[in-house]
XYZ file of C-alpha atoms in Angstrom:
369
model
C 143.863 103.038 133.814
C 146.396 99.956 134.151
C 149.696 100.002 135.318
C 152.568 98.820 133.765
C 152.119 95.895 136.275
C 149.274 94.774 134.393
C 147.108 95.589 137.805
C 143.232 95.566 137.131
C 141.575 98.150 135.088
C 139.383 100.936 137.484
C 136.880 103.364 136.313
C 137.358 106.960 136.939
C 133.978 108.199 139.181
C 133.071 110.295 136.019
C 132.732 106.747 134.252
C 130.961 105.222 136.613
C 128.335 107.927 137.077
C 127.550 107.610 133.471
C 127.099 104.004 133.426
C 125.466 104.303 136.260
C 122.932 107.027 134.683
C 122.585 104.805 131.525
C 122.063 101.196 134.041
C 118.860 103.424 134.959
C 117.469 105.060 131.910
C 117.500 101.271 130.729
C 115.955 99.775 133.588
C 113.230 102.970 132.878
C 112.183 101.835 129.508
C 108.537 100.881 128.987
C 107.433 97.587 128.216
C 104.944 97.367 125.440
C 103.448 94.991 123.864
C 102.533 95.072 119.894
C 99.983 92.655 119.189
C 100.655 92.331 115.103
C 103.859 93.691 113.326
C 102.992 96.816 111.647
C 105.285 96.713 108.897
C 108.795 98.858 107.679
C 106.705 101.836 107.508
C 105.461 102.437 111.123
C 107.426 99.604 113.121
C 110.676 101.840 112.701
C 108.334 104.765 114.235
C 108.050 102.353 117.815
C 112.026 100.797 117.678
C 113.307 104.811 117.228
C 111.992 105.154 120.478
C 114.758 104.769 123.022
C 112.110 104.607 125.961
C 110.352 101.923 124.666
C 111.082 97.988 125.107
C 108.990 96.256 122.220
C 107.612 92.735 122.221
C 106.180 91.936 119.240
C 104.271 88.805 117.985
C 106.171 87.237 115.847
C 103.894 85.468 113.553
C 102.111 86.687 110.259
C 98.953 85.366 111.562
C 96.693 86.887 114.364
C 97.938 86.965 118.031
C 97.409 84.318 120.297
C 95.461 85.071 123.203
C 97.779 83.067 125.555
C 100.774 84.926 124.207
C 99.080 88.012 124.581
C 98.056 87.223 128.149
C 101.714 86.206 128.913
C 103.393 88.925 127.618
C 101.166 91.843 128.857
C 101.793 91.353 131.959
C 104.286 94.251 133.671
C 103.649 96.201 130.277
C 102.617 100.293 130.136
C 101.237 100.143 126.517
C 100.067 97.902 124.225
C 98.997 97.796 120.602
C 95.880 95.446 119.652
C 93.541 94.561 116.370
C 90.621 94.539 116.116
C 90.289 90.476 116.136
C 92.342 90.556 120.560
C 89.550 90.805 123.000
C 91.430 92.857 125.342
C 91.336 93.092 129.200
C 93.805 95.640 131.573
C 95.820 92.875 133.835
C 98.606 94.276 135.907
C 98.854 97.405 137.670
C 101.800 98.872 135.229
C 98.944 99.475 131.979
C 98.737 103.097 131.191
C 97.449 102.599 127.224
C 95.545 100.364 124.817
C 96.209 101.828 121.191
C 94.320 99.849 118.774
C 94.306 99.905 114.774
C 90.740 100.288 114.438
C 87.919 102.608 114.456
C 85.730 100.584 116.702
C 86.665 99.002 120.081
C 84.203 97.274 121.516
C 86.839 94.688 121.495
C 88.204 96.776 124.574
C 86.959 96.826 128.165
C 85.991 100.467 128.202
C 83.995 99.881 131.943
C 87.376 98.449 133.338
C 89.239 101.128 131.262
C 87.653 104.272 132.722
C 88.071 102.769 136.650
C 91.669 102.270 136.023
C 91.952 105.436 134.967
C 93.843 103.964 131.327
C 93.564 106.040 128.110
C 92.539 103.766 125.242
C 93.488 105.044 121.461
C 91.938 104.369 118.125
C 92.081 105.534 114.600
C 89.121 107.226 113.508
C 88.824 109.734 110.159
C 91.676 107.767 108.913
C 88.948 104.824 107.446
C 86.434 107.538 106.209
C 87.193 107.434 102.578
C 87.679 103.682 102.068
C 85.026 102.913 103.921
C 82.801 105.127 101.659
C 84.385 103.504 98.770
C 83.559 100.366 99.601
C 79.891 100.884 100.526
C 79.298 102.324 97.043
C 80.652 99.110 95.461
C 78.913 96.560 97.678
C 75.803 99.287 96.615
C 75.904 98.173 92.985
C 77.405 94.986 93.513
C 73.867 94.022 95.061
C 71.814 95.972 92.781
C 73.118 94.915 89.800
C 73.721 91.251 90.542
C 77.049 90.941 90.771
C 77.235 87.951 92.832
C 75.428 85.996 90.821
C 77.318 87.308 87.734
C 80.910 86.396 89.106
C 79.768 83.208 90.434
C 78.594 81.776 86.950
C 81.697 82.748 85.537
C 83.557 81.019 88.322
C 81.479 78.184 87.871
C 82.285 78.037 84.059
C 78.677 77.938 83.355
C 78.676 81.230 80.757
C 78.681 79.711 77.809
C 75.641 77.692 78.859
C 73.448 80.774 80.115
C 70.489 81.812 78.319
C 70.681 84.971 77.581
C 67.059 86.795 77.861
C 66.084 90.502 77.376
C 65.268 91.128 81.261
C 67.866 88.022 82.609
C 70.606 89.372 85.098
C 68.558 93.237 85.281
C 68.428 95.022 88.915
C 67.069 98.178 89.923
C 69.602 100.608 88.732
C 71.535 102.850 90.997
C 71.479 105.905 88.629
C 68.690 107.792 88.029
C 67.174 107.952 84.352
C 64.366 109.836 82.622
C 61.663 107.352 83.667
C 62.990 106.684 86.650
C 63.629 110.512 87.898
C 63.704 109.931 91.954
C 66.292 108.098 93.876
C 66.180 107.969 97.634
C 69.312 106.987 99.739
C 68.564 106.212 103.478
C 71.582 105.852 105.887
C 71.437 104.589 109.601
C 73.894 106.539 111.081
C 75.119 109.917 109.227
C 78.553 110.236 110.664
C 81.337 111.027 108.830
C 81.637 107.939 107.095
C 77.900 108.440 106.051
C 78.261 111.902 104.441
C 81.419 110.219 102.324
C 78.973 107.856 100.672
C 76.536 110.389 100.223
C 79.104 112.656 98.544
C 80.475 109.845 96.267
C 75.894 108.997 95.435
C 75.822 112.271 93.915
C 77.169 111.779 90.456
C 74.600 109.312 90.127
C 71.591 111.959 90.386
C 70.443 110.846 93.463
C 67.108 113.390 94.918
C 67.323 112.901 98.361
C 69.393 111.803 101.426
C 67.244 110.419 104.612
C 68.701 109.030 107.691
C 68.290 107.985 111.614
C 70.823 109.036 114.034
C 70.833 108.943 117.669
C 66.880 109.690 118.498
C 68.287 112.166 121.742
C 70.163 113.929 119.274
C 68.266 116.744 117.762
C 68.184 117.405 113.660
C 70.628 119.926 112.376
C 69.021 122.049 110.249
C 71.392 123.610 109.192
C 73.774 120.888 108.679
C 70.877 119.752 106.383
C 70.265 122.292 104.974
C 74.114 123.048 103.763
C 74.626 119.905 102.577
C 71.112 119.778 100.193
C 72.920 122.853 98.778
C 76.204 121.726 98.057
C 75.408 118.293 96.573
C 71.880 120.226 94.613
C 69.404 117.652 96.453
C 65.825 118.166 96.938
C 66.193 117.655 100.363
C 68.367 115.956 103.099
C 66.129 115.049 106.320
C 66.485 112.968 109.566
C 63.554 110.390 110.110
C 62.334 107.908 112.305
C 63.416 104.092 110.930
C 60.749 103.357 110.026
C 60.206 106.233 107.375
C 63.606 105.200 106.721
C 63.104 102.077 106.064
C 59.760 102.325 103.940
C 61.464 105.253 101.691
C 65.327 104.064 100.942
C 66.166 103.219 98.227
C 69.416 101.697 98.895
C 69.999 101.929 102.848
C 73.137 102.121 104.225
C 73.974 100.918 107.551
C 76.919 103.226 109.392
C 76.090 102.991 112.338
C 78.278 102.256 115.861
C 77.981 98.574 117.217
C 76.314 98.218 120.372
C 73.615 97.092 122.905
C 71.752 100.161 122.133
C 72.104 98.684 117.967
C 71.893 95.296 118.344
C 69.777 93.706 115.271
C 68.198 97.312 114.610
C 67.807 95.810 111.366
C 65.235 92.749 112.106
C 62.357 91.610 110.486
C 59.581 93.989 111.088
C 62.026 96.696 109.377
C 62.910 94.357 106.201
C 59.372 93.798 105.566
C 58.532 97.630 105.354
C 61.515 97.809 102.946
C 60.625 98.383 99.198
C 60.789 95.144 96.978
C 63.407 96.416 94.800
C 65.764 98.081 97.696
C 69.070 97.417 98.750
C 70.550 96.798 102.479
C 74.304 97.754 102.781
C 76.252 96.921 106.008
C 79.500 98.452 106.363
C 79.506 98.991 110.132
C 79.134 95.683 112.379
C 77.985 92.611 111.527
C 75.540 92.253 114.790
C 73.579 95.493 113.638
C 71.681 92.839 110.857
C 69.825 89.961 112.061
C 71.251 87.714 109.697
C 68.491 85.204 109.945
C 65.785 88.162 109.315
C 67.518 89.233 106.240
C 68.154 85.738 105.046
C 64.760 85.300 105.002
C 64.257 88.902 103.574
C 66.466 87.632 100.559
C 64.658 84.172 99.777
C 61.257 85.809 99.969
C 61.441 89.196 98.103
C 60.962 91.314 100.513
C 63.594 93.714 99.294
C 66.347 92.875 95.953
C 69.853 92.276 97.757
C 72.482 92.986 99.991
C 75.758 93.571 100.379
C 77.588 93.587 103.200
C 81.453 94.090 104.580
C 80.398 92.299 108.337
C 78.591 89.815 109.272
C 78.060 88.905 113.164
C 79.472 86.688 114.546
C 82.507 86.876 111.783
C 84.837 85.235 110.888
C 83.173 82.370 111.769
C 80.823 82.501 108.578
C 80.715 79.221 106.639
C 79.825 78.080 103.669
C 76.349 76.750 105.426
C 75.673 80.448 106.796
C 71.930 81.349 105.681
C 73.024 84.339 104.412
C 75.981 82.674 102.433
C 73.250 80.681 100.656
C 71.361 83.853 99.460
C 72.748 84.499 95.551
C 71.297 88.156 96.116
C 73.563 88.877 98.995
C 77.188 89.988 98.561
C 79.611 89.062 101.088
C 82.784 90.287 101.522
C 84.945 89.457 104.631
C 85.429 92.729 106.226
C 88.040 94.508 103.956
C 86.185 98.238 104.128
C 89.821 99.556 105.450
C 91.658 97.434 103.389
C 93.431 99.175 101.242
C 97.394 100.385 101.147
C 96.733 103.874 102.028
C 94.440 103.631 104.976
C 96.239 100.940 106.810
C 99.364 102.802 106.376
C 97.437 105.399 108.347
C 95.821 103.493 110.489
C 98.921 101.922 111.843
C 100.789 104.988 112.105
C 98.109 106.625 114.144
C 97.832 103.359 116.544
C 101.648 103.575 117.094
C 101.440 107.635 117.625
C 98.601 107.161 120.097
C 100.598 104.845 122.157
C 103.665 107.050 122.237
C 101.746 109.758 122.949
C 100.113 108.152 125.947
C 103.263 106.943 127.321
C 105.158 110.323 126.753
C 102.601 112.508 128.454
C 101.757 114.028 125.313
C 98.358 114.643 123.666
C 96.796 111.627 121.820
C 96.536 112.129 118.053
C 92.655 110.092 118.594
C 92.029 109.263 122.353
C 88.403 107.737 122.886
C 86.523 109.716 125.497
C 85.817 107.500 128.872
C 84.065 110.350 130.766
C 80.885 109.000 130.210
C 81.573 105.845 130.465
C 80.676 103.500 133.597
């Protein structure tokens, strides 16, 4: 109160508890760190969070690793893409959320000894992914690239038309054609998408590799032979795999353990008119194997979402030069839907770490060392 003296204004104690109380809930709030904005949908999810003290990247453009390096430091959380190579600095880290399925973009070693929890957004991709592994599918079969290409070059109304120019091996079954196998590398949940969406076109049977310490699930099998009315679904060795498929789908997790599975000895046991699809990391594919693959005959085409050692793949790339390979610069997620969900599941998993709640999709560091 004042006096009519005009003597300074006081606080009652009541008043000053309660700033006081609010001076320290602010000096509480957790720093964290978003590495791209995540648009109005999900950034609104983050700033309604009264514990939470954003920085956010301001650019349109992927973060800078010196910003990022800068800014992380005295931060509990931070959001990251797929694209920041991400280390833990700073004792005050309790989460890495990122908006991606994989992470090997992610220290997981340094992770598990700090004892940090480290979110991602799996299930969310499934369907998009599938989606996009059927088009890249017959895309390559069918010749696509080489089809859009003339037309972008202007040079239809000089092409000679002939009764077997611009034919593939088709997709679909047909009467004279009665058996179609589809080989996956990897039969995750991603794996079993595409395999629903193959049905329609009459596909017989569904072979894939998995993890060779994992045993075959029978029943699994055995279930899904039923439901989609296929002569059989079995798991193989690669090299069955690879010999039978086909169209073969790569879904596999990145990896040491995966690195350039897909090399030359496989290609050349591939059939001549077969397809190799690569939705699942680029360094899975020796790119020089299946360059060569491509230019020789050894199998018809491929398409492909990655490509190691992306995005650093120019126009002189051997596999760039291949007119029977299909490129497309990793877009499998890329749609409205998906990275709606993907972001909101990125910012929910950092929340949820900070909060003390349970992660919506936490990756599991128990084994890791």
């Amino acid at each position: 109160m004042s006096s009519s003296s005009g003597s300074i204004v006081t606080h009652s104690v009541p008043t000053q508890r309660l700033m006081s109380v609010a001076s320290h809930l602010h000096s509480q709030r957790s720093k964290v760190v978003v590495c791209r904005n995540l648009g109005p949908d999900v950034m609104p999810i983050l700033e309604a969070r009264p514990e939470l003290d954003l920085v956010v990247w301001p650019h349109d453009s992927a973060c800078e690793r010196s910003w990022l390096m800068e800014n992380i430091s005295g931060a509990t959380g931070v959001i990251v893409m797929l694209t920041d190579k991400t280390r833990a600095p700073g004792p005050s880290l309790k989460v890495v959320s990122t908006m991606s399925v994989g992470y090997e973009h992610i220290d997981l070693k340094e992770a598990a000894q700090r004892g940090l929890k480290v979110g991602y957004t799996p299930d969310v991709l499934t369907d998009a992914v599938a989606d996009l592994s059927v088009m890249l599918a017959l895309m390559a079969g069918r010749n696509g690239g080489v089809g859009v290409d003339l037309v972008q070059r202007g040079q239809w109304a000089t092409f000679s038309w002939a009764p077997f120019g611009m034919c593939g091996p088709q997709l679909s079954t047909t009467t004279a054609s009665p058996t179609r196998k589809i080989g996956f590398l990897g039969f995750g949940r991603i794996a079993q998408a595409t395999l629903a969406r193959l049905v329609p076109f009459g596909i017989t049977h569904c072979l894939y590799s998995s993890n060779p310490s994992s045993p075959p699930n029978h029943a699994r099998d055995a279930a899904l032979a039923k439901q989609h009315k296929l002569q059989a679904v079995s798991k193989v060795d690669i090299d069955e795999l690879s010999r039978e498929s086909d169209v073969l789908f790569v879904l596999a997790p990145g990896g040491s353990e995966t690195y350039h599975i897909i090399n030359e000895p496989l290609l050349r046991k591939m059939k001549r008119t077969s397809v190799l699809v690569n939705a699942s990391r680029g360094t899975l594919v020796d790119s020089d194997a299946l360059a060569k693959a491509l230019r020789e005959g050894w199998i018809w085409g491929a398409g492909l979402d990655v490509v190691e050692g992306e995005p650093n793949v120019m126009i002189d790339h051997p596999l760039v030069k291949e007119p029977k390979c299909v490129i497309v610069p990793h877009i499998a997620s890329a749609t409205t839907e998906t990275r709606l969900e993907m972001a909101t599941r990125a910012a929910q998993n950092l929340i949820g770490a900070i909060m003390g709640w349970e992660m919506p999709s936490q990756v599991n560091l128990s084994n890791v060392s």
